[in-house]
XYZ file of C-alpha atoms in Angstrom:
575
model
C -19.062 10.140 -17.539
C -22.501 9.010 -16.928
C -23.195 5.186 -18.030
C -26.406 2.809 -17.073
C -28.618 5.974 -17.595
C -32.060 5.032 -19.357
C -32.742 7.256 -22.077
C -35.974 9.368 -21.726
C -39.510 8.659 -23.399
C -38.729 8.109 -27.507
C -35.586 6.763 -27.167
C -33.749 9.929 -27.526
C -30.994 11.864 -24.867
C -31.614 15.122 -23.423
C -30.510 18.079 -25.675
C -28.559 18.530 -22.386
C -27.160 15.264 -22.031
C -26.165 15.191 -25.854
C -24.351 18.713 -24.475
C -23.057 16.881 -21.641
C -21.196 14.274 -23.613
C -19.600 16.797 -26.041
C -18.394 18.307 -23.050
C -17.220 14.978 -21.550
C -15.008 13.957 -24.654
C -13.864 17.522 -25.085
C -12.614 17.442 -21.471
C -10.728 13.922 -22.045
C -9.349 14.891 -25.131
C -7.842 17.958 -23.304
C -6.516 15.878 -20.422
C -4.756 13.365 -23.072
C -3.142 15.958 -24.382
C -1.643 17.233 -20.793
C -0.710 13.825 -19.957
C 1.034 12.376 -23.279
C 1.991 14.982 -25.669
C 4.541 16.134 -22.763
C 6.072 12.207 -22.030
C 6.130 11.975 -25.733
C 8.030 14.705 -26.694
C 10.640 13.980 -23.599
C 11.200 10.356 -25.319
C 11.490 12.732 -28.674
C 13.584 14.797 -27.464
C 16.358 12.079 -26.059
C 16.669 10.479 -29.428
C 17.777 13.745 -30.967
C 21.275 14.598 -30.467
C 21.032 18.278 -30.046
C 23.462 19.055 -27.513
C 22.926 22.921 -27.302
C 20.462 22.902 -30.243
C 16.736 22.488 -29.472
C 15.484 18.988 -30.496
C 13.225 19.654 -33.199
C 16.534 21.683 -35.293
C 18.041 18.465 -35.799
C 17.323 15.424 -38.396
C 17.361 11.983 -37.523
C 17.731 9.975 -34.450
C 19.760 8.082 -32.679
C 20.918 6.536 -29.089
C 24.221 8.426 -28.342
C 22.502 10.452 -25.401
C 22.028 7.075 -23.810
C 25.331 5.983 -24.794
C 27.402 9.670 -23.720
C 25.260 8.960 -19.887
C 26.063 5.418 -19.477
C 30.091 5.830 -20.678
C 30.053 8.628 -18.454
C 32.102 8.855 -15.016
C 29.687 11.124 -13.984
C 27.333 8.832 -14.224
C 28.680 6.281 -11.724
C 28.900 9.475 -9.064
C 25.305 11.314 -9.611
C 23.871 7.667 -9.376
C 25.796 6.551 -6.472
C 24.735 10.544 -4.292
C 21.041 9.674 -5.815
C 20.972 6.239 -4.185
C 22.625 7.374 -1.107
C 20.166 10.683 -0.822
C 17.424 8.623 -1.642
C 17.871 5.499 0.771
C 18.903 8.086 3.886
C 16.312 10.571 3.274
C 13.691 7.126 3.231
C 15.592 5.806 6.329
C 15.637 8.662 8.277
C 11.707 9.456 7.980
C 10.939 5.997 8.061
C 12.428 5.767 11.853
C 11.018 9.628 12.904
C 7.752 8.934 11.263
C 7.124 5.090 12.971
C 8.271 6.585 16.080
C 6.055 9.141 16.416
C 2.824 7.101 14.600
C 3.634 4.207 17.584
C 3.875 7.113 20.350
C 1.041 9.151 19.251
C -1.736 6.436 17.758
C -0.672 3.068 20.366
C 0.421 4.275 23.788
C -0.949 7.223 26.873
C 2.771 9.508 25.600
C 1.254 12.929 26.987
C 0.897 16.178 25.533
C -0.726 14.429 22.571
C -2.367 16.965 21.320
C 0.124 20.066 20.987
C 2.808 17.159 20.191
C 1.644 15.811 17.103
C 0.299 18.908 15.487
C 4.016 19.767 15.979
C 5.826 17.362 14.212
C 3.768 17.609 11.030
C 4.100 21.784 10.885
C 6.763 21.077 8.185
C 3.675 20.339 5.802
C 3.345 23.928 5.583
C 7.023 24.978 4.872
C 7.491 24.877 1.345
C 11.213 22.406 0.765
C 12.422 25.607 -0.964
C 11.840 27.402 2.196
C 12.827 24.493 4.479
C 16.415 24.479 2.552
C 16.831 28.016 3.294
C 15.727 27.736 7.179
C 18.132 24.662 7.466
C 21.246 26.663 5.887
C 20.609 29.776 8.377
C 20.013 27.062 11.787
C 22.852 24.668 10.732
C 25.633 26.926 8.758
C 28.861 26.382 11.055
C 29.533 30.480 11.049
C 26.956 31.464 13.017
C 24.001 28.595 12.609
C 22.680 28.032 16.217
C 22.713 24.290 15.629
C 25.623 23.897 14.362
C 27.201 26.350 17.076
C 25.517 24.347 19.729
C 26.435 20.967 18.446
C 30.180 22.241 18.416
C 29.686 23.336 22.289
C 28.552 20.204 23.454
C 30.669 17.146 21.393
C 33.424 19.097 19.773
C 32.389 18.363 16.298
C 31.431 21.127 13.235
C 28.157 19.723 11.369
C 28.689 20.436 7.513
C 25.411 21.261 5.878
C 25.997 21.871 2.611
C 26.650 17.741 2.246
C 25.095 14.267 1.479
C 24.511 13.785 5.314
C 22.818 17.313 5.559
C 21.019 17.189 2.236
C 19.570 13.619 3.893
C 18.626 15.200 7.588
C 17.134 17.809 5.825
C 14.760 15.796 3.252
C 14.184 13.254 5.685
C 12.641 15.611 8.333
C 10.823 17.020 5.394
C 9.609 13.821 4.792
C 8.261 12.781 7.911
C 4.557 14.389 7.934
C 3.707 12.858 4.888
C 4.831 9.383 5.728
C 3.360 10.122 8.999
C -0.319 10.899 8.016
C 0.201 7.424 6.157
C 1.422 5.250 8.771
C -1.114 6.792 11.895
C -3.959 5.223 11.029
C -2.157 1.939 10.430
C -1.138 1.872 14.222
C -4.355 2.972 15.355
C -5.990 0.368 14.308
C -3.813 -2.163 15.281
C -5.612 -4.280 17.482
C -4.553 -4.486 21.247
C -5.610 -8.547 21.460
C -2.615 -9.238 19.877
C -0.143 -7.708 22.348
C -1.671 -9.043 25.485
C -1.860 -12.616 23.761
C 2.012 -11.991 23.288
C 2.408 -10.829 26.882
C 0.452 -13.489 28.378
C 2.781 -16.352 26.536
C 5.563 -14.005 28.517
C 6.551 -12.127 25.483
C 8.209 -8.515 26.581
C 7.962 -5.344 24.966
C 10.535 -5.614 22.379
C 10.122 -8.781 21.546
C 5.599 -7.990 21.166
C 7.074 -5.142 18.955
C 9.265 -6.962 16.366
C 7.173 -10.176 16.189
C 3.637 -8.828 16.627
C 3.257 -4.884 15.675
C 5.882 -4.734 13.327
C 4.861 -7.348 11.230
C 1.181 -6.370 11.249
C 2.132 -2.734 10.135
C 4.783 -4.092 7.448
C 2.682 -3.902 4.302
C 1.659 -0.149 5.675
C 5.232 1.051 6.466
C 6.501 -0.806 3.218
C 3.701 1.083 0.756
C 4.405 4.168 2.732
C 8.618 3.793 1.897
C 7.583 2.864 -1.892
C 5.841 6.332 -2.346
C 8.568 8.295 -0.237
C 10.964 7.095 -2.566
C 9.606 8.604 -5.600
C 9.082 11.631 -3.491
C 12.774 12.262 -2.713
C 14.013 10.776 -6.586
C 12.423 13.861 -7.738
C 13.403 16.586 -4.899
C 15.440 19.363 -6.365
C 14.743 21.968 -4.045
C 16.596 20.506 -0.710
C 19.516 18.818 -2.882
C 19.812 21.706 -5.267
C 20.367 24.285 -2.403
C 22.288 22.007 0.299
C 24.264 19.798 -2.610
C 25.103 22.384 -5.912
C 27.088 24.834 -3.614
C 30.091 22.092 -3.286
C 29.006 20.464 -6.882
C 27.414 17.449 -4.815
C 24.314 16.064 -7.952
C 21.555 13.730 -7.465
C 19.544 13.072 -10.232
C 16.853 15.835 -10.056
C 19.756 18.721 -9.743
C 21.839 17.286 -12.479
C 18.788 17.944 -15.120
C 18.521 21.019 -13.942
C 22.050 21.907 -14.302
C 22.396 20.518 -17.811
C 19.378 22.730 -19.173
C 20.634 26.095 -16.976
C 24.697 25.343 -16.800
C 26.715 28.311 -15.816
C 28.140 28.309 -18.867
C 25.390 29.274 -20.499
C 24.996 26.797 -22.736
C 22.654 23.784 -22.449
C 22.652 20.135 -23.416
C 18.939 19.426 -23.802
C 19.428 15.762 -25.434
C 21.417 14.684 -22.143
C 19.048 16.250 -19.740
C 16.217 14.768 -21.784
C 17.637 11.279 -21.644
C 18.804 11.829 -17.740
C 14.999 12.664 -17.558
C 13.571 9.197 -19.169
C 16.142 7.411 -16.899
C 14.337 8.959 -13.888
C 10.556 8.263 -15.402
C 11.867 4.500 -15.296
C 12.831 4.477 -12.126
C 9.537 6.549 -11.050
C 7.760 3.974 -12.593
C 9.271 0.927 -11.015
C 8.925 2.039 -7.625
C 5.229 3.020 -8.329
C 4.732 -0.160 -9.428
C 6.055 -1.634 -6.856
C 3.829 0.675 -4.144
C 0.447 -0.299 -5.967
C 1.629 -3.655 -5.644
C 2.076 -3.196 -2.285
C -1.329 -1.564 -1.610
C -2.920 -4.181 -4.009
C -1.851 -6.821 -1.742
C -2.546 -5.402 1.979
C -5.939 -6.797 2.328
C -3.726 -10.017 3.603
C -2.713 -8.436 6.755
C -6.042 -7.125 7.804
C -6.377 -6.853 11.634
C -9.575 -4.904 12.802
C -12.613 -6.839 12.422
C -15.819 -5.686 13.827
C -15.987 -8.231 16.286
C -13.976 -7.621 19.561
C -12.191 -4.914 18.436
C -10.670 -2.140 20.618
C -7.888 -0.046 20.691
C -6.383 0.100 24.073
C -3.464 2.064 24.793
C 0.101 0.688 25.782
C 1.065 2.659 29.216
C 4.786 4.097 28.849
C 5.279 3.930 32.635
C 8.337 5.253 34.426
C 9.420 6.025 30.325
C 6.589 8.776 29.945
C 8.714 11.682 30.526
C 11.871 10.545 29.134
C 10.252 9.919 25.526
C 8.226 13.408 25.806
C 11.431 14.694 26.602
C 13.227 13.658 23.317
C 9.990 14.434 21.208
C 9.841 17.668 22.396
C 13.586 17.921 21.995
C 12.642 17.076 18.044
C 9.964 19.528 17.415
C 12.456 22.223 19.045
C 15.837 21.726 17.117
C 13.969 20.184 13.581
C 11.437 21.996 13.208
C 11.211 25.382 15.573
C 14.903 26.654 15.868
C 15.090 26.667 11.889
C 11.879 28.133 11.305
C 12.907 30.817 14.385
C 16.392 31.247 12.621
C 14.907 32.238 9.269
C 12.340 35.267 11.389
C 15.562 36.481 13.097
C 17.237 36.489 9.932
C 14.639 38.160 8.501
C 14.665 41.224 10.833
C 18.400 41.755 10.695
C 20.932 44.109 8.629
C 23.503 40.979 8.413
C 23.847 37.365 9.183
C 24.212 37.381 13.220
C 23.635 34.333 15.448
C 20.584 34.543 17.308
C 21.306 36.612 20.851
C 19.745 39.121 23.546
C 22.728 41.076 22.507
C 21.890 41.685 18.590
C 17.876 42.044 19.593
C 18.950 46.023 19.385
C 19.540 45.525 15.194
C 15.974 43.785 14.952
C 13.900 45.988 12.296
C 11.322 45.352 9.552
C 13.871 46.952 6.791
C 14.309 43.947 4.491
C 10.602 43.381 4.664
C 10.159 47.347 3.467
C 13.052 47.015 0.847
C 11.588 43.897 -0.437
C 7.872 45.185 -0.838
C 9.209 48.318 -2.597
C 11.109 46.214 -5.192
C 8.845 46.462 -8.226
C 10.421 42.563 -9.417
C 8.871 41.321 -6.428
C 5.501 42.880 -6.856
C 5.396 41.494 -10.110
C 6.941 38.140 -9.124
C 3.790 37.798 -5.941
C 1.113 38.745 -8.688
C 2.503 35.937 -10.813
C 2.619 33.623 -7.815
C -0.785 34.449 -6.692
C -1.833 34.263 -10.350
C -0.407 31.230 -11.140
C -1.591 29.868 -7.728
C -4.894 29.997 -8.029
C -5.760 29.650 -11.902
C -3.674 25.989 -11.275
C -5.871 25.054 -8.396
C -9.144 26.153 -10.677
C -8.062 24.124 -13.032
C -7.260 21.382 -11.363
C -9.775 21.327 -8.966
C -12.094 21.124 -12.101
C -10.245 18.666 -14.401
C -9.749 16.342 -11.078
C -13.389 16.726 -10.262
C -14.362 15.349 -13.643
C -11.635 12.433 -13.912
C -12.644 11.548 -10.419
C -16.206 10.932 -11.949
C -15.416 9.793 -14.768
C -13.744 6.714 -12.463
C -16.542 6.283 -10.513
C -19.466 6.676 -12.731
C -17.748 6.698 -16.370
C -17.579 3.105 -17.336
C -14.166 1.294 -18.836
C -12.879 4.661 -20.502
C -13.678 7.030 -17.922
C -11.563 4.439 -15.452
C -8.726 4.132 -18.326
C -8.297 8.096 -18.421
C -8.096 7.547 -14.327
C -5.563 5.136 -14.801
C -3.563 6.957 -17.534
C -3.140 10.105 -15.481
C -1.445 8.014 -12.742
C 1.437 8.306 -15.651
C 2.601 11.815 -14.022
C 3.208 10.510 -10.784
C 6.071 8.937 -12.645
C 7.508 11.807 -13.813
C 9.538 14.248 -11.640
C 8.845 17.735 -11.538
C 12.123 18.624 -12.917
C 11.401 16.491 -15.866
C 7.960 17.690 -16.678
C 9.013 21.054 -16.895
C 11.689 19.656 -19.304
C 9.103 17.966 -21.563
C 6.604 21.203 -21.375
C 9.131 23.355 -22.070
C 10.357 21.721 -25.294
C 6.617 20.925 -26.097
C 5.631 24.936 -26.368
C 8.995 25.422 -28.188
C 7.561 23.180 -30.538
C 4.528 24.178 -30.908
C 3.047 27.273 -32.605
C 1.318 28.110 -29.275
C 2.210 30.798 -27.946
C 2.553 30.599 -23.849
C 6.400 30.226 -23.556
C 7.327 33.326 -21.274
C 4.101 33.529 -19.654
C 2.272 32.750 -16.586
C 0.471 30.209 -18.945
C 3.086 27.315 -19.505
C 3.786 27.363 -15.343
C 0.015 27.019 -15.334
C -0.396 24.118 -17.783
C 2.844 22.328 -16.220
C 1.494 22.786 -12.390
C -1.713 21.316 -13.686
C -0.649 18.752 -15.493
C 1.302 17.618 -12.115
C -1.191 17.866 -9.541
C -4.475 16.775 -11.421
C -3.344 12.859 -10.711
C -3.076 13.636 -7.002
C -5.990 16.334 -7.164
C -8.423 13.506 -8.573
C -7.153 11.040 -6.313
C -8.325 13.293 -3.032
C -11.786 13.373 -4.828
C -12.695 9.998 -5.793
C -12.025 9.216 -2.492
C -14.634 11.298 -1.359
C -17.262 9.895 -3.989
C -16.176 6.418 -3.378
C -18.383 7.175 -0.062
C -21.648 8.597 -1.722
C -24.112 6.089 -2.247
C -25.203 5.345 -5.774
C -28.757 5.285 -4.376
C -29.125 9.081 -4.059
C -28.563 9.351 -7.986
C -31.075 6.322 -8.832
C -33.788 8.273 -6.800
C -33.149 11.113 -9.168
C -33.325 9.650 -12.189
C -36.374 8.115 -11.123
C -38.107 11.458 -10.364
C -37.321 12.663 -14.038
C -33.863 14.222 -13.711
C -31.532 13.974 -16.524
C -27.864 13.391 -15.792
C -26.928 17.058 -16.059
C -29.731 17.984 -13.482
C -28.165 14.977 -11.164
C -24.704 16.067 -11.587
C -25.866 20.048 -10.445
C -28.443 18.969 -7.877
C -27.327 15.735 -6.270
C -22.788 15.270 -7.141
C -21.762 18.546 -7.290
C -23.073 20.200 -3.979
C -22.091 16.321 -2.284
C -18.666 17.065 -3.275
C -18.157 20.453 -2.943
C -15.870 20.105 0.300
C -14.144 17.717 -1.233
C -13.218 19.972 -4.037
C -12.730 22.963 -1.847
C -10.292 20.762 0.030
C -8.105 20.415 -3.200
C -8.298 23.724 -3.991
C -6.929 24.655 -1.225
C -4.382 22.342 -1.422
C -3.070 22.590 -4.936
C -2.532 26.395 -3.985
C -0.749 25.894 -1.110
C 1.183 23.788 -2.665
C 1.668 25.580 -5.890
C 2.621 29.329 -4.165
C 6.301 27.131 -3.102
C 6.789 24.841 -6.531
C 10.489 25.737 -7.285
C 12.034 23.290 -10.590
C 8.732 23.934 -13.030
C 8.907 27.314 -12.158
C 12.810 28.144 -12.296
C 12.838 25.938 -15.694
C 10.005 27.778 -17.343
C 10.669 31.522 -15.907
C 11.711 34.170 -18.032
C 11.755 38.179 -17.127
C 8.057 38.182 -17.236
C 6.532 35.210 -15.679
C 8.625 35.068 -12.420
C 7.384 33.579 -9.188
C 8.567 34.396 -5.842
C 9.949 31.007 -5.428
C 12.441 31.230 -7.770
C 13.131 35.405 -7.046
C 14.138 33.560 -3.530
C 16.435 30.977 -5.508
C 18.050 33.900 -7.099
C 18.719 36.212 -4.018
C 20.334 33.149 -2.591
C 22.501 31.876 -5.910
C 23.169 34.985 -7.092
C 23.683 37.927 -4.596
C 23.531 35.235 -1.309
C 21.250 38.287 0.621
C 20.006 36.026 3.146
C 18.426 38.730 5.281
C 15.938 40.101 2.234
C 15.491 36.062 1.016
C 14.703 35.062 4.433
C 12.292 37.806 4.751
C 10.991 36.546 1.455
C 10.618 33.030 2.624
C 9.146 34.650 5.826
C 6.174 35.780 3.137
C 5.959 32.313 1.227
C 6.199 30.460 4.537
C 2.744 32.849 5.581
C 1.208 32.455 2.674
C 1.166 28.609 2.602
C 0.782 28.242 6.025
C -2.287 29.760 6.156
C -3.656 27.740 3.146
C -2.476 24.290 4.957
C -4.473 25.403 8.117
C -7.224 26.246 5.972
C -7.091 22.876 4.546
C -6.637 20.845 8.083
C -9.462 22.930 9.619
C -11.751 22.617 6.884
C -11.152 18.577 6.898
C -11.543 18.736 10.870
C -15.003 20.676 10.329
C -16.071 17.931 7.992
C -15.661 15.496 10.659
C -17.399 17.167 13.334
């Protein structure tokens, strides 16, 4: 990890250092092994044709999972609702998300700052959670969308379809792209504009031939990512789309390993599951070429620069109007829908009339319910052993890019590999890995912990070496100097430097861990439960809505509070 170094007087390391580097290829070896062995054994497993036989029973290899997919008519339609679901859901938080970065980072819009806290709120909604809101708000029985939509044009709204599946995603989409595209438009210098304006240029026209283009490489990058983000949903699609047997990619795995048959077809769902990695891997591909490439549009230079903002007028009100308008029906009314839910005997549409049935019953017969004790132990459990784990293996691979030399930045560069691969299809290739293998953590909390790390320790080590790409070499240097070995630098000078960095990850690698539903519901059994996938249960298989909402109601606490706890620690840190 540490490279450069001079060795001490005689020529020899530190007994530490020697300690140190044992450590260091120990810890690589380790993260390999989470990396590979579960990509290699998914491209194992789709050359074995096993239909409901586990891969390793059967001799031989062969093609003829490739061949069944691409003869199939299914194919044609789970491709076609993919590239639908995945364009809309990009489309529509691609239009929310540069509307609201242009409104809140370039022009006086008011109410700024209870506005835009707002519209990201859905960061702290797990999807799982998010689907269940949107089926209570928008379900055309008594959903108080849907009912009010009816009033007002006439028309029923359909949730449980490609268009709802898309509304849904792409408002769940929108913070993320958001936090990407702000800082874009806030430093988008002002010059520009007026240099239009003065040639006579008007506001749309400054727009599409001046900001737009300027932003382009931002918004672009920003699409690139948000496309492998909704190829691998499963929890919006799976809950909005299986219900009326619409598939996109991510559900139809899912479906071939748990059918309601009974009986699996793990060779199709593994080679469904290498069609997906490809397609991960293109549009990553293309994103880091994208990012690669931005330094061509730079437009803030340090001379002359300001940021001025572009005065809204006589259209002030009308826009805060419509933004408030979409923080109410979006993101409030569901999120209201699925409390109300949760304090009533039966689905009722929200009303001064029903407020008499209100009581905290579901909540009482859900916390007396020994599965669910069990299942929030294994959450919490599995929650924060994952963000240990990963706040520690991230820590060290974010070093090991920074200060490790060529290998420590090739072990950095091979864990980008599971951004490529969907959630759905990492539990797929764990799964058949610890079949495999004489190791025995299939059933336990263990293989949802080794999955969940394996999956966040790219982005985990990503949040870090950002951090450490900011500390200045020269700190180190003086240590060394003064006598300190490289273990004494790394405890005295790194570690406390990037302790709120770390802390940060933790924090969110829980939060984002409590809500993880296709590892989980792939890799649960009676005793390693979660309450994500209790709440995908309650809703498949009994459809209690009042004790699953007041479920959600918990899950939706619990990560809220960690996401605050991440935002105001990163505020704090920039006091």
């Amino acid at each position: 990890m540490q490279s450069g170094t001079e060795l001490p007087a005689g020529g020899r390391p530190h007994r530490r250092d020697r300690v140190l580097t044992g450590v260091n290829i120990a810890i690589g070896a380790v993260l390999a092994y989470l990396v590979l062995f579960p990509l290699g054994m998914l491209v194992y497993s789709s050359l074995k044709d096993s239909e409901f036989k586990l891969p390793f029973q059967i001799p031989g290899f062969t093609s003829a999972n490739f061949t069944r997919i691409f003869s199939s008519e299914r194919l044609a339609e789970v491709a076609l609702n993919s590239l639908i679901f995945v364009v809309g859901t990009v489309a529509v938080a691609l239009v929310i998300s540069v509307s609201l970065a242009y409104l809140f980072e370039r022009t006086d819009i008011p109410g700024r700052r209870f506005l835009a806290p707002s519209t990201l709120a859905p960061m702290a909604v797990p999807a799982a959670v998010m689907a269940v809101a949107w089926v209570l708000a928008a379900n055309p029985a008594n959903g108080p969308i849907a009912l009010a939509v009816e009033r007002i044009s006439g028309y029923s709204i359909d949730i449980y379809s490609l268009p709802g599946m898309i509304m849904v995603a792409g408002i769940f989409g929108v913070p993320g792209m958001y936090i990407m595209l702000a800082p874009t438009f806030a430093r988008l210098n002002l010059e520009f504009e007026e240099a239009a304006a003065t040639s006579g240029a008007g506001w749309l026209t400054r727009t599409r031939k001046v900001v737009l283009p300027l932003t382009m490489p931002g918004i672009s990058a920003a699409s690139m990512l948000l496309v492998v983000i909704a190829i691998e949903e499963f929890a919006i699609p799976a809950m909005l789309g299986m219900p009326d047997q619409i598939f996109v990619f991510s559900s139809y795995v899912q479906a071939a390993l748990q059918p309601p048959s009974g009986i699996p077809n793990y060779g199709q769902a593994s080679a469904h599951g290498i069609l997906l990695v490809l397609l991960s891997l293109v549009m990553i591909a293309v994103y880091r070429r994208q990012t690669r490439e931005s330094h061509r549009f730079r437009v803030v230079a340090g001379k002359g620069y300001r940021a001025m903002p572009v005065r809204l007028g006589r259209w002030r009100i009308p826009i805060v109007a419509i933004v408030t308008l979409y923080v109410l029906v979006a993101i409030l009314v569901p999120i209201l829908t699925l409390v109300w839910t949760s304090l009533t005997p039966y689905l009722q549409p929200i009303s001064f009339d029903n407020l008499g049935a209100l009581s905290l019953d579901n909540y009482t017969a859900i916390f007396s319910d020994p599965n669910l004790s069990h299942a929030l132990f294994n959450t919490l459990v599995i929650s924060f052993v994952t963000a240990t784990l990963t706040a520690g293996f991230a820590l060290w691979l974010a070093l090991a890019s920074t200060r490790g030399g060529r290998i420590g930045r090739a072990l950095f560069d091979l864990s980008f590999l599971v951004f490529a691969i969907p959630s759905i299809v990492l539990g797929v290739a764990v799964l058949f890995l610890y079949l495999y293998l004489p190791i025995p953590v299939y059933g336990t909390v263990w293989i949802i912990i080794i999955a969940l790390t394996t999956r966040y320790i790219p982005r985990g080590s990503r949040m870090i070496q950002t951090a450490l790409l900011q500390l200045d070499n020269g700190l180190e240097e003086v240590a060394r100097v003064s006598g300190a070995s490289n273990s004494t630098v790394l405890r005295r000078v790194i570690f406390p430097l990037a302790a709120p960095a770390v802390s940060r990850t933790w924090l969110w690698v829980f939060a984002n861990a409590l809500g993880e539903l296709p590892i989980a519901l792939l890799l649960s059994s009676s005793d390693n439960r979660t309450v994500v996938v209790l709440l995908w249960d309650m809703i498949g298989e009994s459809a209690n809505y009042p004790e699953a909402s007041a479920l959600a109601v918990l899950l939706l606490s619990l990560s809220a509070v960690s996401v605050w706890w991440v935002n105001r620690r990163g505020f704090q840190q920039h006091m």
